[in-house]
Amino acid sequence: MPFDAPFGTDTDETRTAILRATYAALIEHGYEDLTVQRIGDEFPKSKSLIYQHYDGKDEVLVALLEYLLDHFESQIPEPATDDADDCLQTLLSFVLAPDPSEARASLTKVMAELRGQAPHNETFRSYFSANDRRFRRDLATLIERGVDEGVYRPVDAESVASFLLTVLAGETMRRATTDGTVDSEAVCAELNTYVETRLLDGTDD
Amino acid sequence: MPFDAPFGTDTDETRTAILRATYAALIEHGYEDLTVQRIGDEFPKSKSLIYQHYDGKDEVLVALLEYLLDHFESQIPEPATDDADDCLQTLLSFVLAPDPSEARASLTKVMAELRGQAPHNETFRSYFSANDRRFRRDLATLIERGVDEGVYRPVDAESVASFLLTVLAGETMRRATTDGTVDSEAVCAELNTYVETRLLDGTDD
């Protein structure tokens, strides 16, 4: 599955160029060693522009998180049909797919690293809380649609969505923080089994 | 469920006292602002002892991770019987239980924060990789035992163990990095449904 790097090469807009520089600095140095100086090193224009556009490092990073999430979502393939189950399966398979490309592996790592700051960083914690709620709501909406369409059993969509989100968050975090110990195919297969038995089985009755 | 704080108040042994000071500094300041000076502030003896016992911050932190994991494991309640399913259910319920006590919530946050360093910190990545493998093996062993006992269906124990570990990692990470958005009871209920249908159902046939 192709995965485009988050930033094209033709970025002229200053705010986007700052985010691209921040992302490059994060991939190179990691959050612990990220400084505005190092962002500036990746930024072709005057470093003072960074302060004109963003009120400090946390604000740049939250803007970057939003940008990366939009990019990630733009990479999800179109489902084959409008069917709720097709949409859900496409989404789950995409997130659980291993990271064969460097572009995607880097993005997974940067997101995991910033998420790891959240216990002590309230700005990040707010972002990840809102993101968690939004993603869970999107999953629940798909499940509710499947129930309405008669494709899924009449389950508690919020609970199933919480569980699916937990699997996606766990897999992404495990992949970013271990060296090749994660068997993504097995996790994907087990999640499919869960979806089949929990949501699909018996709906033909 | 009671959860003891990781360090008793009667620690005289120097290495343990250093770990306790490091843990207190991490809870107070977070990894980003952790310095040997701040560890020293929580340490009643001479700061130079830290360098005599540990070769730098990373070595202290990996020793702390090992200590915290041992402590966490020591808090798992005894299963009611020797039955593999009892052992597995006790373990899953314990890890998925929400963090009602401050002692446990702090431990979850410290572990999540250190895990978030792993993408750029090879020492931590090695630790979390080894830990991931070990925990998955423990889960697989329990599942294999359940299969041998005829309590579980003849599943691929490694795949099911990978999936369970992913749920546990996801839930722990979500809890540590969001503000009250995680519905632990729902996740626990869905995991029970998975275990029932995937492992238990039909074993009476």
mmCIF file of C-alpha atoms in Angstrom, chain A residues 15 18 37 42 44 56 62 65 68 74 81 85 101-102 112 114 122-123 131 160 175 201 204-205:
data_model
loop_
_atom_site.group_PDB
_atom_site.id
_atom_site.type_symbol
_atom_site.label_atom_id
_atom_site.label_comp_id
_atom_site.label_asym_id
_atom_site.label_seq_id
_atom_site.Cartn_x
_atom_site.Cartn_y
_atom_site.Cartn_z
ATOM 1 C CA ARG A 15 3.344 27.886 8.332
ATOM 2 C CA ILE A 18 7.689 25.494 9.658
ATOM 3 C CA GLN A 37 17.422 26.058 16.916
ATOM 4 C CA GLU A 42 15.731 22.529 8.797
ATOM 5 C CA PRO A 44 15.140 27.605 4.731
ATOM 6 C CA GLY A 56 6.316 28.495 21.266
ATOM 7 C CA VAL A 62 0.055 20.577 18.233
ATOM 8 C CA LEU A 65 -0.010 16.709 15.154
ATOM 9 C CA LEU A 68 -0.029 14.694 10.442
ATOM 10 C CA SER A 74 -5.933 11.345 3.510
ATOM 11 C CA THR A 81 -18.533 0.371 -1.533
ATOM 12 C CA ASP A 85 -18.746 -2.907 6.980
ATOM 13 C CA SER A 101 7.554 2.404 3.997
ATOM 14 C CA GLU A 102 9.924 4.698 5.824
ATOM 15 C CA ALA A 112 4.005 7.730 19.497
ATOM 16 C CA LEU A 114 4.524 12.961 21.169
ATOM 17 C CA GLU A 122 -1.393 19.175 29.411
ATOM 18 C CA THR A 123 -1.507 20.660 25.903
ATOM 19 C CA ASN A 131 -8.505 12.956 19.160
ATOM 20 C CA VAL A 160 -17.225 -1.920 20.462
ATOM 21 C CA ARG A 175 5.168 -0.969 16.551
ATOM 22 C CA ASP A 201 -22.231 -13.533 12.784
ATOM 23 C CA ASP A 204 -28.283 -13.527 8.111
ATOM 24 C CA ASP A 205 -30.745 -15.227 10.456
#
